[in-house]
Amino acid sequence: MSATSASGINFAKYRTLKSFLILYGIMSVLILALIGVLYFQYAKAVMLSSQRLAMQLESESYVPKLKAWLEHDRDLKTFPKDLAYTTALYGYDQKSIVSRLHNSVPIDFKENIYLSNKHIYLIVPLSPYGMGEYYLIFETQDDGLWRQQTLEITLTFGALLFLMLVGMGFFLSRLILRPMNEAIALLDDFIKDTTHELNTPVSAILTNIESLEVNDLPPSAQKKIKRIEIASRTISTLYDDLTYLILNHDLSVQDVQLDLSHLLHERLEYFRHRIEQKKISLNLAVDARVTLTIDDTKATRIIDNLLSNAIKYNHMGGSISITLRDGVLCVQDNGIGIPDAMIERVFERYTRADKSVGGFGIGLNIVAMIAKEYNLNITIESEEKKGTKICVNWL
């Protein structure tokens, strides 16, 4: 099982894919909307062009009637009607002389033909016909068929185009994620190779250190041995984390009623030299017997990673406060703290709040994985340069 895919798609890939899909989706919608608007304007222009031709042809037969009326009658009651269109006559000042239009909206004389309030208007200047500065207005109702046809065509081709964009988006997403997948695969191989190579030498170092009669050595040699043991135990903790990431799906799980108080004291003894090296003071508030039904290896990983981070990110001469009672385990340090922008990401794999400190950034991710498996609740409080408090609750 891949170390980087143990919990499904990792957060980095998720964020990258999410950002791409949001941007691609917005661009696709804008493109489809723009195409739809342009096609609507085109269909409207085609409809108006067709109406203009029909109305202009009709005006050719109507203008002689109007000219005769202007020259001889001018009685508003006898204003000539047109069988096909509603008409109106406007003067040179663009004010109505006589009108049978259905709408009383102002006429837009800047346009030759236009659509307004579901009616089409054609404006015919009469000066070319030798009738002075008059304007003939033809009006007809828009039946809306062109709009319905345009909508149907837009939806049909829009759906096809959308499917094409979805297919293209899928292809591009795979193309974008390919370098990340390759990098993750390389990192997986590196972790596996590193884990394999670490086991034998670290075990040999720790075994030989434990067999030494340290008290018989000079003080300077004792200090050197202690440093070697601290470094070896640090590597051993990292080895345990890497092994858990790689093999956690293959490890047999044996959930037992585990005495966390006893386990905590065992792990504190394991980290004793690292704590002494940084002159860290411990403040313990640990109940005599606190139990939890959990696998021993997974409980150890939770405690080890919380303690390791509290030591690693602490100051020389700092302090660590540990509280363990029924339902809660809290580890608090007064170290460098976590920036506000990083608090939401500290449980992501390969994320480190301070890259000047060593490590892969996998410890808290392992804690989060185990907590999710056992329905444990994790809370974190941190302030930069003041310290961090992490609590695991199970009641």
XYZ file of C-alpha atoms in Angstrom:
395
model
C 0.000 0.000 0.000
C 1.410 3.376 -0.959
C 2.521 5.491 1.970
C 1.119 8.587 0.378
C -2.246 7.135 -0.579
C -3.111 5.267 2.601
C -6.039 7.576 3.326
C -7.124 8.091 -0.280
C -6.293 11.177 -2.237
C -3.943 13.343 -0.203
C -4.704 16.924 0.693
C -2.213 18.444 -1.752
C -3.754 16.641 -4.725
C -7.225 17.525 -3.497
C -6.399 21.232 -3.237
C -4.727 21.259 -6.648
C -7.626 19.445 -8.308
C -10.197 21.595 -6.510
C -8.492 24.841 -7.587
C -8.209 23.619 -11.180
C -11.841 22.479 -11.327
C -13.118 25.760 -9.883
C -11.075 27.820 -12.356
C -11.917 25.508 -15.261
C -15.599 25.475 -14.306
C -15.782 29.279 -14.137
C -14.016 29.603 -17.485
C -16.299 26.975 -19.067
C -19.443 28.706 -17.795
C -18.190 32.072 -19.055
C -17.352 30.608 -22.462
C -20.746 28.890 -22.751
C -22.534 32.057 -21.596
C -20.598 34.180 -24.110
C -21.374 31.764 -26.948
C -25.039 31.721 -25.901
C -25.251 35.528 -25.834
C -23.509 35.860 -29.191
C -25.778 33.258 -30.768
C -28.859 34.981 -29.316
C -27.738 38.309 -30.753
C -27.078 36.611 -34.094
C -30.537 34.968 -34.130
C -32.145 38.282 -33.202
C -30.274 40.064 -35.995
C -31.375 37.395 -38.509
C -34.996 37.734 -37.378
C -34.901 41.542 -37.626
C -33.267 41.342 -41.041
C -36.059 39.061 -42.265
C -38.710 41.349 -40.782
C -37.052 44.432 -42.294
C -37.255 42.949 -45.779
C -40.941 42.072 -45.409
C -41.836 45.430 -43.839
C -39.912 47.427 -46.432
C -41.678 45.580 -49.239
C -45.006 46.358 -47.594
C -44.041 50.014 -47.183
C -43.527 50.309 -50.936
C -47.250 49.692 -51.478
C -48.306 51.772 -48.462
C -46.295 54.960 -49.108
C -48.329 56.019 -52.210
C -51.533 55.837 -50.104
C -49.901 57.919 -47.405
C -48.615 60.443 -49.949
C -52.100 60.879 -51.379
C -53.489 61.400 -47.899
C -50.867 64.062 -47.103
C -51.487 65.918 -50.356
C -55.317 65.922 -50.415
C -57.000 64.927 -47.170
C -54.992 65.034 -43.944
C -58.113 64.101 -42.031
C -57.012 61.999 -39.078
C -60.148 59.898 -39.383
C -59.195 58.835 -42.904
C -55.541 58.092 -42.125
C -54.756 55.087 -44.355
C -54.562 51.677 -42.705
C -52.244 48.840 -43.674
C -53.582 45.297 -43.725
C -50.341 43.730 -42.512
C -48.883 46.219 -40.021
C -49.965 48.850 -37.534
C -48.801 52.304 -38.650
C -47.966 55.735 -37.302
C -46.818 59.047 -38.769
C -44.274 61.261 -37.008
C -43.220 64.769 -37.967
C -39.795 66.316 -38.494
C -39.587 67.025 -34.737
C -40.031 63.269 -34.116
C -43.383 63.867 -32.443
C -46.470 61.827 -33.215
C -48.943 63.249 -35.748
C -51.179 60.213 -35.933
C -50.590 56.782 -34.393
C -52.338 53.441 -34.232
C -49.448 51.735 -32.409
C -50.274 49.344 -29.599
C -47.569 50.647 -27.282
C -47.164 54.230 -26.201
C -43.422 53.892 -25.662
C -41.133 56.522 -27.242
C -39.803 55.597 -30.669
C -36.046 55.163 -30.954
C -35.233 57.086 -34.131
C -31.549 56.105 -33.910
C -32.430 52.603 -35.073
C -33.810 51.578 -38.441
C -35.492 48.502 -36.976
C -35.559 47.234 -33.415
C -37.394 45.014 -30.921
C -39.088 46.503 -27.859
C -41.792 45.196 -25.513
C -42.425 42.158 -27.734
C -43.078 44.400 -30.742
C -40.929 45.104 -33.810
C -40.656 48.655 -35.133
C -39.458 49.752 -38.563
C -38.697 53.465 -39.079
C -39.014 54.660 -42.698
C -37.844 58.239 -43.448
C -40.206 59.698 -46.093
C -37.851 62.374 -47.431
C -36.520 60.049 -50.172
C -40.109 59.800 -51.413
C -40.394 63.599 -51.713
C -42.749 63.839 -48.741
C -40.736 66.153 -46.489
C -39.350 65.431 -43.025
C -41.844 62.794 -42.027
C -41.299 59.351 -40.543
C -43.457 56.319 -41.193
C -43.521 53.743 -38.375
C -44.500 50.151 -38.997
C -45.254 47.965 -35.959
C -45.835 44.230 -35.714
C -45.995 41.835 -32.799
C -43.074 39.503 -32.204
C -44.414 35.923 -32.143
C -41.353 34.703 -30.172
C -40.829 31.601 -32.318
C -37.282 32.646 -33.135
C -36.577 32.979 -29.417
C -37.903 29.493 -28.675
C -35.908 27.993 -31.543
C -32.813 29.838 -30.391
C -33.252 28.498 -26.860
C -33.674 24.913 -28.111
C -30.619 25.143 -30.358
C -28.591 26.825 -27.600
C -29.486 24.127 -25.056
C -28.773 21.295 -27.503
C -25.424 22.547 -28.720
C -24.608 23.930 -25.254
C -25.075 20.454 -23.762
C -22.842 18.931 -26.446
C -20.217 21.604 -25.926
C -20.454 21.144 -22.162
C -19.789 17.407 -22.538
C -16.789 18.215 -24.731
C -15.487 20.641 -22.099
C -16.006 18.034 -19.368
C -14.016 15.501 -21.368
C -11.294 18.056 -22.020
C -11.312 19.008 -18.327
C -10.884 15.367 -17.321
C -7.952 15.013 -19.709
C -6.349 18.257 -18.501
C -6.819 17.314 -14.828
C -4.976 14.042 -15.399
C -2.282 15.944 -17.258
C -1.937 18.479 -14.443
C -1.847 15.830 -11.693
C 0.635 13.608 -13.533
C 3.779 15.439 -12.268
C 2.393 15.362 -8.713
C 1.603 11.646 -8.985
C 5.099 10.997 -10.268
C 6.594 13.008 -7.403
C 4.461 11.106 -4.872
C 5.538 7.793 -6.414
C 9.179 8.823 -6.117
C 8.606 9.865 -2.508
C 6.923 6.516 -1.796
C 9.905 4.658 -3.211
C 12.266 6.843 -1.191
C 10.337 6.191 2.039
C 10.257 2.448 1.413
C 13.983 2.299 0.604
C 14.848 4.516 3.570
C 12.744 2.446 5.941
C 14.310 -0.779 4.744
C 17.850 0.582 5.141
C 17.190 2.156 8.581
C 16.012 -0.904 10.447
C 19.157 -2.993 10.712
C 21.740 -0.279 11.608
C 19.438 1.483 14.105
C 18.592 -1.784 15.853
C 22.283 -2.685 16.000
C 23.229 0.715 17.472
C 20.539 0.615 20.168
C 21.297 -3.007 21.058
C 25.000 -2.294 21.480
C 24.390 0.903 23.478
C 22.100 -0.948 25.878
C 24.757 -3.632 26.369
C 27.426 -1.082 27.332
C 28.350 -0.529 30.948
C 28.000 3.221 30.658
C 28.686 3.907 34.338
C 32.201 2.453 33.970
C 33.084 4.945 31.213
C 34.629 8.407 31.731
C 32.095 11.315 31.878
C 33.123 12.571 28.425
C 32.504 9.127 26.921
C 29.175 8.861 28.747
C 28.041 12.140 27.139
C 29.031 10.874 23.695
C 27.176 7.606 24.249
C 24.121 9.537 25.404
C 24.188 11.685 22.258
C 24.452 8.561 20.115
C 21.511 6.990 21.955
C 19.400 10.160 21.553
C 20.137 10.288 17.821
C 19.428 6.573 17.458
C 16.121 6.795 19.284
C 15.129 9.789 17.118
C 15.858 7.733 14.011
C 14.032 4.778 15.550
C 10.930 6.922 16.132
C 11.066 8.104 12.526
C 11.471 4.492 11.410
C 8.384 3.470 13.403
C 6.359 6.268 11.746
C 7.522 5.351 8.264
C 6.842 1.678 8.879
C 3.349 2.479 10.118
C 2.589 4.559 7.010
C 3.723 1.805 4.681
C 2.359 -1.216 6.491
C -0.620 0.080 8.491
C -3.123 -1.648 6.172
C -1.250 -4.936 6.494
C -0.632 -4.871 10.246
C -2.861 -7.062 12.383
C -4.942 -4.911 14.728
C -5.551 -6.152 18.263
C -7.740 -3.739 20.165
C -7.374 -4.262 23.910
C -8.306 -2.409 27.077
C -4.994 -0.552 27.197
C -3.602 1.158 30.288
C -2.644 4.536 28.812
C -1.107 5.744 32.090
C 1.416 2.911 32.066
C 2.106 3.342 28.344
C 2.636 7.092 28.764
C 5.250 6.579 31.482
C 6.993 3.990 29.272
C 7.173 6.436 26.362
C 8.399 9.258 28.623
C 11.228 6.979 29.708
C 11.956 6.273 26.034
C 12.279 10.034 25.361
C 14.057 10.757 28.649
C 17.476 11.491 27.152
C 16.019 13.826 24.511
C 14.095 15.682 27.210
C 17.218 15.954 29.395
C 19.331 17.071 26.430
C 17.109 20.155 25.909
C 16.743 20.668 29.671
C 12.974 20.522 29.375
C 10.926 20.401 32.571
C 7.927 18.079 32.763
C 4.647 18.901 34.475
C 2.561 15.741 34.776
C -1.082 15.454 35.764
C -1.605 11.757 35.051
C -4.306 9.685 36.731
C -3.257 6.314 38.117
C -5.125 4.214 35.585
C -6.717 5.552 32.423
C -7.828 2.944 29.901
C -8.872 3.019 26.264
C -9.818 0.224 23.887
C -7.203 0.585 21.164
C -4.378 -1.246 19.442
C -1.116 -0.965 21.403
C 0.983 0.010 18.351
C -1.443 2.751 17.332
C -1.683 4.167 20.850
C 2.110 4.261 20.950
C 2.230 6.159 17.671
C -0.183 8.790 19.030
C 1.770 9.329 22.243
C 5.190 9.208 20.577
C 4.300 11.785 17.943
C 2.721 14.178 20.421
C 5.765 13.913 22.719
C 8.251 14.071 19.837
C 6.716 17.285 18.473
C 6.541 18.859 21.925
C 10.264 18.171 22.346
C 11.332 18.985 18.787
C 9.571 22.362 18.587
C 10.420 23.425 22.141
C 13.062 25.845 23.340
C 16.151 24.896 25.296
C 15.052 24.953 28.927
C 11.359 24.941 27.988
C 8.550 22.982 29.582
C 6.008 20.340 28.636
C 2.731 19.829 30.473
C 0.988 16.467 30.079
C -2.533 15.792 31.276
C -4.073 12.328 31.183
C -7.415 11.542 32.729
C -10.522 9.633 31.708
C -11.489 10.780 28.247
C -8.616 13.110 27.400
C -4.882 13.257 26.749
C -3.305 16.714 26.391
C 0.294 17.592 25.573
C 1.238 21.263 25.865
C 4.586 22.947 25.257
C 5.841 26.519 25.428
C 7.849 26.274 22.218
C 7.801 28.099 18.891
C 4.065 27.670 18.272
C 2.298 27.451 14.932
C 1.413 30.386 12.637
C -2.339 30.967 12.299
C -2.195 30.225 8.562
C -0.707 26.771 9.249
C -2.976 25.536 12.054
C -5.575 24.135 9.639
C -2.864 22.249 7.729
C -0.682 20.694 10.446
C -2.468 17.343 10.139
C -1.770 17.144 6.404
C 0.947 14.772 5.338
C 4.392 16.269 4.617
C 3.368 19.589 6.172
C 5.741 21.168 8.693
C 5.000 24.365 10.583
C 8.727 25.128 10.820
C 10.913 23.739 8.027
C 14.088 24.632 9.899
C 13.375 21.647 12.139
C 14.014 18.204 10.716
C 11.454 15.567 9.876
C 9.119 14.528 7.076
C 5.993 16.146 8.466
C 4.178 12.829 8.933
C 3.780 12.612 12.717
C 0.553 14.561 13.187
C -0.859 13.047 10.022
C -0.463 9.612 11.616
C -2.154 10.906 14.778
C -5.062 12.210 12.684
C -5.346 8.893 10.787
C -5.539 6.856 13.976
C -7.914 9.332 15.619
C -10.271 9.068 12.645
C -10.128 5.273 12.784
C -11.136 5.205 16.478
C -13.495 8.218 16.392
C -11.202 10.253 18.599
C -11.539 14.020 18.574
C -8.413 16.154 18.207
C -8.259 19.806 19.232
C -5.309 22.101 18.773
C -4.562 25.486 20.288
C -1.432 27.350 19.321
C 0.055 30.813 19.360
C 3.230 31.676 17.536
C 6.259 32.035 19.851
C 4.157 30.989 22.868
C 3.499 27.292 22.396
C 1.059 24.609 21.319
C -1.516 22.449 23.070
C -2.925 19.327 21.433
C -5.669 17.266 23.061
C -7.076 13.875 22.107
C -10.588 13.269 23.455
C -12.530 10.014 23.391
C -15.581 10.506 25.627
